[in-house]
Amino acid sequence: FCCLCAVATSVHVKRKKTLRILFVDKHPLIANGIAALISAREGWHFKSAFSAKAGISGLEEFAPDIAIIELHLSDEPGLELLKQAFTWPQRTRCIVLTSSNDPVVAALALDLDAKAFVSKSDDPQRLIEAIDTTAEGAPGCRRIWCRMSRDCA
């Protein structure tokens, strides 16, 4: 069962024309797939990083609106990267995209202010929805999707 799904009502906010998205994952093949998915959206710009260290550099150089972070990175856990999010000069919103379906890990990520927790086994449209919702940036607006043993949206 899914214990983390929650939908809060959101205020519609006019979205910026462009959206900068940084994807941090140790697998280039996954990054290429996410890049293809994201580049199909008008005004969405994508950059990838393959380690936490490269992710931090990408945050500084690219100044993304949204960072999509895998929890299992090669040099540092993704949760550590989320912990550092509070020190970033720009207020980049974070989405966790991971193969982990552990509700404890999801709760930790959300406690660290991740705006969404999306499983890599979910339909790709779920990631697009998570990006759209996160980009709205309405205070208190959270849509959290997870997939434990069945779909829970």
mmCIF file of the C-alpha atoms, coordinates in Angstrom:
data_MODEL
# 
_entry.id   MODEL 
# 
loop_
_atom_site.group_PDB 
_atom_site.id 
_atom_site.type_symbol 
_atom_site.label_atom_id 
_atom_site.label_alt_id 
_atom_site.label_comp_id 
_atom_site.label_asym_id 
_atom_site.label_entity_id 
_atom_site.label_seq_id 
_atom_site.pdbx_PDB_ins_code 
_atom_site.Cartn_x 
_atom_site.Cartn_y 
_atom_site.Cartn_z 
_atom_site.occupancy 
_atom_site.B_iso_or_equiv 
_atom_site.pdbx_formal_charge 
_atom_site.auth_seq_id 
_atom_site.auth_comp_id 
_atom_site.auth_asym_id 
_atom_site.auth_atom_id 
_atom_site.pdbx_PDB_model_num 
ATOM 1   C CA . PHE A 1 1   ? 0.000  0.000  0.000   1.00 0.00 ? 1   PHE A CA 1 
ATOM 2   C CA . CYS A 1 2   ? 1.027  3.583  -0.366  1.00 0.00 ? 2   CYS A CA 1 
ATOM 3   C CA . CYS A 1 3   ? 1.322  5.617  2.778   1.00 0.00 ? 3   CYS A CA 1 
ATOM 4   C CA . LEU A 1 4   ? 2.829  8.753  1.279   1.00 0.00 ? 4   LEU A CA 1 
ATOM 5   C CA . CYS A 1 5   ? 0.384  9.917  -1.355  1.00 0.00 ? 5   CYS A CA 1 
ATOM 6   C CA . ALA A 1 6   ? -0.977 13.317 -0.538  1.00 0.00 ? 6   ALA A CA 1 
ATOM 7   C CA . VAL A 1 7   ? -2.528 15.964 -2.674  1.00 0.00 ? 7   VAL A CA 1 
ATOM 8   C CA . ALA A 1 8   ? -2.901 19.498 -1.415  1.00 0.00 ? 8   ALA A CA 1 
ATOM 9   C CA . THR A 1 9   ? -4.920 22.109 -3.184  1.00 0.00 ? 9   THR A CA 1 
ATOM 10  C CA . SER A 1 10  ? -2.768 24.572 -5.013  1.00 0.00 ? 10  SER A CA 1 
ATOM 11  C CA . VAL A 1 11  ? -3.090 28.143 -6.089  1.00 0.00 ? 11  VAL A CA 1 
ATOM 12  C CA . HIS A 1 12  ? -2.467 28.564 -9.795  1.00 0.00 ? 12  HIS A CA 1 
ATOM 13  C CA . VAL A 1 13  ? 0.619  30.634 -10.327 1.00 0.00 ? 13  VAL A CA 1 
ATOM 14  C CA . LYS A 1 14  ? 1.691  31.982 -13.687 1.00 0.00 ? 14  LYS A CA 1 
ATOM 15  C CA . ARG A 1 15  ? 4.719  29.905 -14.665 1.00 0.00 ? 15  ARG A CA 1 
ATOM 16  C CA . LYS A 1 16  ? 7.862  31.392 -16.066 1.00 0.00 ? 16  LYS A CA 1 
ATOM 17  C CA . LYS A 1 17  ? 8.383  30.958 -19.801 1.00 0.00 ? 17  LYS A CA 1 
ATOM 18  C CA . THR A 1 18  ? 11.494 28.887 -19.236 1.00 0.00 ? 18  THR A CA 1 
ATOM 19  C CA . LEU A 1 19  ? 12.295 26.250 -16.672 1.00 0.00 ? 19  LEU A CA 1 
ATOM 20  C CA . ARG A 1 20  ? 15.849 25.133 -15.905 1.00 0.00 ? 20  ARG A CA 1 
ATOM 21  C CA . ILE A 1 21  ? 16.070 21.533 -14.695 1.00 0.00 ? 21  ILE A CA 1 
ATOM 22  C CA . LEU A 1 22  ? 19.171 19.817 -13.325 1.00 0.00 ? 22  LEU A CA 1 
ATOM 23  C CA . PHE A 1 23  ? 19.126 16.009 -13.187 1.00 0.00 ? 23  PHE A CA 1 
ATOM 24  C CA . VAL A 1 24  ? 21.605 14.299 -10.847 1.00 0.00 ? 24  VAL A CA 1 
ATOM 25  C CA . ASP A 1 25  ? 22.017 10.539 -11.380 1.00 0.00 ? 25  ASP A CA 1 
ATOM 26  C CA . LYS A 1 26  ? 25.019 8.255  -11.751 1.00 0.00 ? 26  LYS A CA 1 
ATOM 27  C CA . HIS A 1 27  ? 23.638 6.558  -14.886 1.00 0.00 ? 27  HIS A CA 1 
ATOM 28  C CA . PRO A 1 28  ? 24.103 8.363  -18.236 1.00 0.00 ? 28  PRO A CA 1 
ATOM 29  C CA . LEU A 1 29  ? 21.515 6.127  -19.930 1.00 0.00 ? 29  LEU A CA 1 
ATOM 30  C CA . ILE A 1 30  ? 18.844 7.232  -17.444 1.00 0.00 ? 30  ILE A CA 1 
ATOM 31  C CA . ALA A 1 31  ? 19.899 10.859 -17.855 1.00 0.00 ? 31  ALA A CA 1 
ATOM 32  C CA . ASN A 1 32  ? 19.566 10.578 -21.648 1.00 0.00 ? 32  ASN A CA 1 
ATOM 33  C CA . GLY A 1 33  ? 16.045 9.172  -21.287 1.00 0.00 ? 33  GLY A CA 1 
ATOM 34  C CA . ILE A 1 34  ? 15.025 11.941 -18.898 1.00 0.00 ? 34  ILE A CA 1 
ATOM 35  C CA . ALA A 1 35  ? 16.608 14.511 -21.237 1.00 0.00 ? 35  ALA A CA 1 
ATOM 36  C CA . ALA A 1 36  ? 14.492 13.204 -24.142 1.00 0.00 ? 36  ALA A CA 1 
ATOM 37  C CA . LEU A 1 37  ? 11.356 13.373 -22.004 1.00 0.00 ? 37  LEU A CA 1 
ATOM 38  C CA . ILE A 1 38  ? 12.063 16.886 -20.752 1.00 0.00 ? 38  ILE A CA 1 
ATOM 39  C CA . SER A 1 39  ? 13.362 18.383 -24.002 1.00 0.00 ? 39  SER A CA 1 
ATOM 40  C CA . ALA A 1 40  ? 10.004 17.648 -25.614 1.00 0.00 ? 40  ALA A CA 1 
ATOM 41  C CA . ARG A 1 41  ? 8.493  20.400 -23.439 1.00 0.00 ? 41  ARG A CA 1 
ATOM 42  C CA . GLU A 1 42  ? 8.724  23.939 -24.772 1.00 0.00 ? 42  GLU A CA 1 
ATOM 43  C CA . GLY A 1 43  ? 10.861 26.215 -22.616 1.00 0.00 ? 43  GLY A CA 1 
ATOM 44  C CA . TRP A 1 44  ? 12.291 23.427 -20.457 1.00 0.00 ? 44  TRP A CA 1 
ATOM 45  C CA . HIS A 1 45  ? 16.095 23.371 -20.403 1.00 0.00 ? 45  HIS A CA 1 
ATOM 46  C CA . PHE A 1 46  ? 17.934 20.319 -19.126 1.00 0.00 ? 46  PHE A CA 1 
ATOM 47  C CA . LYS A 1 47  ? 21.398 19.692 -17.746 1.00 0.00 ? 47  LYS A CA 1 
ATOM 48  C CA . SER A 1 48  ? 22.659 16.499 -16.153 1.00 0.00 ? 48  SER A CA 1 
ATOM 49  C CA . ALA A 1 49  ? 25.298 15.703 -13.558 1.00 0.00 ? 49  ALA A CA 1 
ATOM 50  C CA . PHE A 1 50  ? 26.594 12.223 -12.726 1.00 0.00 ? 50  PHE A CA 1 
ATOM 51  C CA . SER A 1 51  ? 27.710 12.698 -9.108  1.00 0.00 ? 51  SER A CA 1 
ATOM 52  C CA . ALA A 1 52  ? 26.850 14.793 -6.077  1.00 0.00 ? 52  ALA A CA 1 
ATOM 53  C CA . LYS A 1 53  ? 29.996 16.875 -6.641  1.00 0.00 ? 53  LYS A CA 1 
ATOM 54  C CA . ALA A 1 54  ? 29.026 17.545 -10.269 1.00 0.00 ? 54  ALA A CA 1 
ATOM 55  C CA . GLY A 1 55  ? 25.479 18.264 -9.076  1.00 0.00 ? 55  GLY A CA 1 
ATOM 56  C CA . ILE A 1 56  ? 26.724 20.979 -6.740  1.00 0.00 ? 56  ILE A CA 1 
ATOM 57  C CA . SER A 1 57  ? 28.749 22.493 -9.604  1.00 0.00 ? 57  SER A CA 1 
ATOM 58  C CA . GLY A 1 58  ? 25.666 22.317 -11.816 1.00 0.00 ? 58  GLY A CA 1 
ATOM 59  C CA . LEU A 1 59  ? 23.635 24.125 -9.171  1.00 0.00 ? 59  LEU A CA 1 
ATOM 60  C CA . GLU A 1 60  ? 26.180 26.912 -9.020  1.00 0.00 ? 60  GLU A CA 1 
ATOM 61  C CA . GLU A 1 61  ? 26.704 27.260 -12.792 1.00 0.00 ? 61  GLU A CA 1 
ATOM 62  C CA . PHE A 1 62  ? 23.240 26.439 -14.182 1.00 0.00 ? 62  PHE A CA 1 
ATOM 63  C CA . ALA A 1 63  ? 21.124 27.931 -11.331 1.00 0.00 ? 63  ALA A CA 1 
ATOM 64  C CA . PRO A 1 64  ? 18.250 25.512 -11.966 1.00 0.00 ? 64  PRO A CA 1 
ATOM 65  C CA . ASP A 1 65  ? 14.676 26.133 -10.916 1.00 0.00 ? 65  ASP A CA 1 
ATOM 66  C CA . ILE A 1 66  ? 14.295 22.416 -10.182 1.00 0.00 ? 66  ILE A CA 1 
ATOM 67  C CA . ALA A 1 67  ? 16.819 19.716 -9.309  1.00 0.00 ? 67  ALA A CA 1 
ATOM 68  C CA . ILE A 1 68  ? 15.799 16.096 -9.821  1.00 0.00 ? 68  ILE A CA 1 
ATOM 69  C CA . ILE A 1 69  ? 17.982 13.968 -7.577  1.00 0.00 ? 69  ILE A CA 1 
ATOM 70  C CA . GLU A 1 70  ? 18.573 10.206 -7.432  1.00 0.00 ? 70  GLU A CA 1 
ATOM 71  C CA . LEU A 1 71  ? 19.192 8.944  -3.903  1.00 0.00 ? 71  LEU A CA 1 
ATOM 72  C CA . HIS A 1 72  ? 21.950 6.488  -4.854  1.00 0.00 ? 72  HIS A CA 1 
ATOM 73  C CA . LEU A 1 73  ? 24.828 8.533  -6.250  1.00 0.00 ? 73  LEU A CA 1 
ATOM 74  C CA . SER A 1 74  ? 28.389 7.319  -6.742  1.00 0.00 ? 74  SER A CA 1 
ATOM 75  C CA . ASP A 1 75  ? 30.172 9.727  -4.381  1.00 0.00 ? 75  ASP A CA 1 
ATOM 76  C CA . GLU A 1 76  ? 27.567 10.770 -1.811  1.00 0.00 ? 76  GLU A CA 1 
ATOM 77  C CA . PRO A 1 77  ? 23.993 9.781  -0.937  1.00 0.00 ? 77  PRO A CA 1 
ATOM 78  C CA . GLY A 1 78  ? 21.332 11.905 -2.601  1.00 0.00 ? 78  GLY A CA 1 
ATOM 79  C CA . LEU A 1 79  ? 19.860 12.633 0.835   1.00 0.00 ? 79  LEU A CA 1 
ATOM 80  C CA . GLU A 1 80  ? 23.117 14.435 1.693   1.00 0.00 ? 80  GLU A CA 1 
ATOM 81  C CA . LEU A 1 81  ? 22.699 16.543 -1.429  1.00 0.00 ? 81  LEU A CA 1 
ATOM 82  C CA . LEU A 1 82  ? 19.152 17.386 -0.315  1.00 0.00 ? 82  LEU A CA 1 
ATOM 83  C CA . LYS A 1 83  ? 20.476 18.424 3.110   1.00 0.00 ? 83  LYS A CA 1 
ATOM 84  C CA . GLN A 1 84  ? 22.792 20.879 1.356   1.00 0.00 ? 84  GLN A CA 1 
ATOM 85  C CA . ALA A 1 85  ? 19.871 22.402 -0.536  1.00 0.00 ? 85  ALA A CA 1 
ATOM 86  C CA . PHE A 1 86  ? 19.242 24.795 2.340   1.00 0.00 ? 86  PHE A CA 1 
ATOM 87  C CA . THR A 1 87  ? 22.654 26.393 1.752   1.00 0.00 ? 87  THR A CA 1 
ATOM 88  C CA . TRP A 1 88  ? 22.205 26.966 -1.993  1.00 0.00 ? 88  TRP A CA 1 
ATOM 89  C CA . PRO A 1 89  ? 22.001 30.676 -2.847  1.00 0.00 ? 89  PRO A CA 1 
ATOM 90  C CA . GLN A 1 90  ? 19.040 30.262 -5.180  1.00 0.00 ? 90  GLN A CA 1 
ATOM 91  C CA . ARG A 1 91  ? 16.001 28.432 -3.882  1.00 0.00 ? 91  ARG A CA 1 
ATOM 92  C CA . THR A 1 92  ? 16.100 25.409 -6.164  1.00 0.00 ? 92  THR A CA 1 
ATOM 93  C CA . ARG A 1 93  ? 13.151 23.101 -5.571  1.00 0.00 ? 93  ARG A CA 1 
ATOM 94  C CA . CYS A 1 94  ? 14.010 19.410 -5.398  1.00 0.00 ? 94  CYS A CA 1 
ATOM 95  C CA . ILE A 1 95  ? 12.294 16.298 -6.696  1.00 0.00 ? 95  ILE A CA 1 
ATOM 96  C CA . VAL A 1 96  ? 13.552 12.841 -5.763  1.00 0.00 ? 96  VAL A CA 1 
ATOM 97  C CA . LEU A 1 97  ? 13.500 10.315 -8.623  1.00 0.00 ? 97  LEU A CA 1 
ATOM 98  C CA . THR A 1 98  ? 14.738 6.943  -7.448  1.00 0.00 ? 98  THR A CA 1 
ATOM 99  C CA . SER A 1 99  ? 14.411 3.200  -7.720  1.00 0.00 ? 99  SER A CA 1 
ATOM 100 C CA . SER A 1 100 ? 13.856 3.045  -3.945  1.00 0.00 ? 100 SER A CA 1 
ATOM 101 C CA . ASN A 1 101 ? 10.292 2.538  -2.783  1.00 0.00 ? 101 ASN A CA 1 
ATOM 102 C CA . ASP A 1 102 ? 11.183 2.594  0.908   1.00 0.00 ? 102 ASP A CA 1 
ATOM 103 C CA . PRO A 1 103 ? 8.588  4.721  2.754   1.00 0.00 ? 103 PRO A CA 1 
ATOM 104 C CA . VAL A 1 104 ? 11.137 5.628  5.440   1.00 0.00 ? 104 VAL A CA 1 
ATOM 105 C CA . VAL A 1 105 ? 13.521 7.007  2.815   1.00 0.00 ? 105 VAL A CA 1 
ATOM 106 C CA . ALA A 1 106 ? 10.657 8.857  1.137   1.00 0.00 ? 106 ALA A CA 1 
ATOM 107 C CA . ALA A 1 107 ? 9.680  10.412 4.467   1.00 0.00 ? 107 ALA A CA 1 
ATOM 108 C CA . LEU A 1 108 ? 13.293 11.501 5.059   1.00 0.00 ? 108 LEU A CA 1 
ATOM 109 C CA . ALA A 1 109 ? 13.440 13.100 1.605   1.00 0.00 ? 109 ALA A CA 1 
ATOM 110 C CA . LEU A 1 110 ? 10.174 14.942 2.198   1.00 0.00 ? 110 LEU A CA 1 
ATOM 111 C CA . ASP A 1 111 ? 11.383 16.086 5.626   1.00 0.00 ? 111 ASP A CA 1 
ATOM 112 C CA . LEU A 1 112 ? 14.361 17.587 3.786   1.00 0.00 ? 112 LEU A CA 1 
ATOM 113 C CA . ASP A 1 113 ? 11.866 19.620 1.737   1.00 0.00 ? 113 ASP A CA 1 
ATOM 114 C CA . ALA A 1 114 ? 11.784 17.517 -1.429  1.00 0.00 ? 114 ALA A CA 1 
ATOM 115 C CA . LYS A 1 115 ? 8.646  18.611 -3.267  1.00 0.00 ? 115 LYS A CA 1 
ATOM 116 C CA . ALA A 1 116 ? 7.952  15.187 -4.776  1.00 0.00 ? 116 ALA A CA 1 
ATOM 117 C CA . PHE A 1 117 ? 9.128  11.597 -4.512  1.00 0.00 ? 117 PHE A CA 1 
ATOM 118 C CA . VAL A 1 118 ? 8.783  9.704  -7.788  1.00 0.00 ? 118 VAL A CA 1 
ATOM 119 C CA . SER A 1 119 ? 9.709  6.087  -8.396  1.00 0.00 ? 119 SER A CA 1 
ATOM 120 C CA . LYS A 1 120 ? 11.653 5.163  -11.537 1.00 0.00 ? 120 LYS A CA 1 
ATOM 121 C CA . SER A 1 121 ? 9.091  2.400  -12.035 1.00 0.00 ? 121 SER A CA 1 
ATOM 122 C CA . ASP A 1 122 ? 6.295  4.995  -12.433 1.00 0.00 ? 122 ASP A CA 1 
ATOM 123 C CA . ASP A 1 123 ? 4.875  6.120  -15.743 1.00 0.00 ? 123 ASP A CA 1 
ATOM 124 C CA . PRO A 1 124 ? 7.042  8.927  -17.212 1.00 0.00 ? 124 PRO A CA 1 
ATOM 125 C CA . GLN A 1 125 ? 4.015  11.235 -17.107 1.00 0.00 ? 125 GLN A CA 1 
ATOM 126 C CA . ARG A 1 126 ? 4.247  11.181 -13.306 1.00 0.00 ? 126 ARG A CA 1 
ATOM 127 C CA . LEU A 1 127 ? 7.622  12.889 -13.479 1.00 0.00 ? 127 LEU A CA 1 
ATOM 128 C CA . ILE A 1 128 ? 6.220  15.532 -15.840 1.00 0.00 ? 128 ILE A CA 1 
ATOM 129 C CA . GLU A 1 129 ? 3.319  16.096 -13.423 1.00 0.00 ? 129 GLU A CA 1 
ATOM 130 C CA . ALA A 1 130 ? 5.743  16.372 -10.504 1.00 0.00 ? 130 ALA A CA 1 
ATOM 131 C CA . ILE A 1 131 ? 7.807  18.952 -12.421 1.00 0.00 ? 131 ILE A CA 1 
ATOM 132 C CA . ASP A 1 132 ? 4.687  20.934 -13.388 1.00 0.00 ? 132 ASP A CA 1 
ATOM 133 C CA . THR A 1 133 ? 3.406  20.961 -9.812  1.00 0.00 ? 133 THR A CA 1 
ATOM 134 C CA . THR A 1 134 ? 6.804  21.813 -8.352  1.00 0.00 ? 134 THR A CA 1 
ATOM 135 C CA . ALA A 1 135 ? 7.267  24.611 -10.896 1.00 0.00 ? 135 ALA A CA 1 
ATOM 136 C CA . GLU A 1 136 ? 4.006  26.216 -9.748  1.00 0.00 ? 136 GLU A CA 1 
ATOM 137 C CA . GLY A 1 137 ? 5.739  26.924 -6.469  1.00 0.00 ? 137 GLY A CA 1 
ATOM 138 C CA . ALA A 1 138 ? 2.573  27.743 -4.572  1.00 0.00 ? 138 ALA A CA 1 
ATOM 139 C CA . PRO A 1 139 ? 3.217  27.857 -0.811  1.00 0.00 ? 139 PRO A CA 1 
ATOM 140 C CA . GLY A 1 140 ? 2.316  24.582 0.802   1.00 0.00 ? 140 GLY A CA 1 
ATOM 141 C CA . CYS A 1 141 ? 1.570  22.975 -2.557  1.00 0.00 ? 141 CYS A CA 1 
ATOM 142 C CA . ARG A 1 142 ? 2.724  19.369 -2.607  1.00 0.00 ? 142 ARG A CA 1 
ATOM 143 C CA . ARG A 1 143 ? 1.831  16.450 -4.752  1.00 0.00 ? 143 ARG A CA 1 
ATOM 144 C CA . ILE A 1 144 ? 3.639  13.385 -3.707  1.00 0.00 ? 144 ILE A CA 1 
ATOM 145 C CA . TRP A 1 145 ? 3.531  10.306 -5.832  1.00 0.00 ? 145 TRP A CA 1 
ATOM 146 C CA . CYS A 1 146 ? 4.908  7.005  -4.838  1.00 0.00 ? 146 CYS A CA 1 
ATOM 147 C CA . ARG A 1 147 ? 4.473  3.481  -5.947  1.00 0.00 ? 147 ARG A CA 1 
ATOM 148 C CA . MET A 1 148 ? 4.884  0.737  -3.419  1.00 0.00 ? 148 MET A CA 1 
ATOM 149 C CA . SER A 1 149 ? 2.962  -2.384 -4.322  1.00 0.00 ? 149 SER A CA 1 
ATOM 150 C CA . ARG A 1 150 ? 0.334  -0.652 -6.487  1.00 0.00 ? 150 ARG A CA 1 
ATOM 151 C CA . ASP A 1 151 ? -0.472 2.649  -8.158  1.00 0.00 ? 151 ASP A CA 1 
ATOM 152 C CA . CYS A 1 152 ? -1.644 5.215  -5.654  1.00 0.00 ? 152 CYS A CA 1 
ATOM 153 C CA . ALA A 1 153 ? -2.399 8.427  -7.543  1.00 0.00 ? 153 ALA A CA 1 
# 
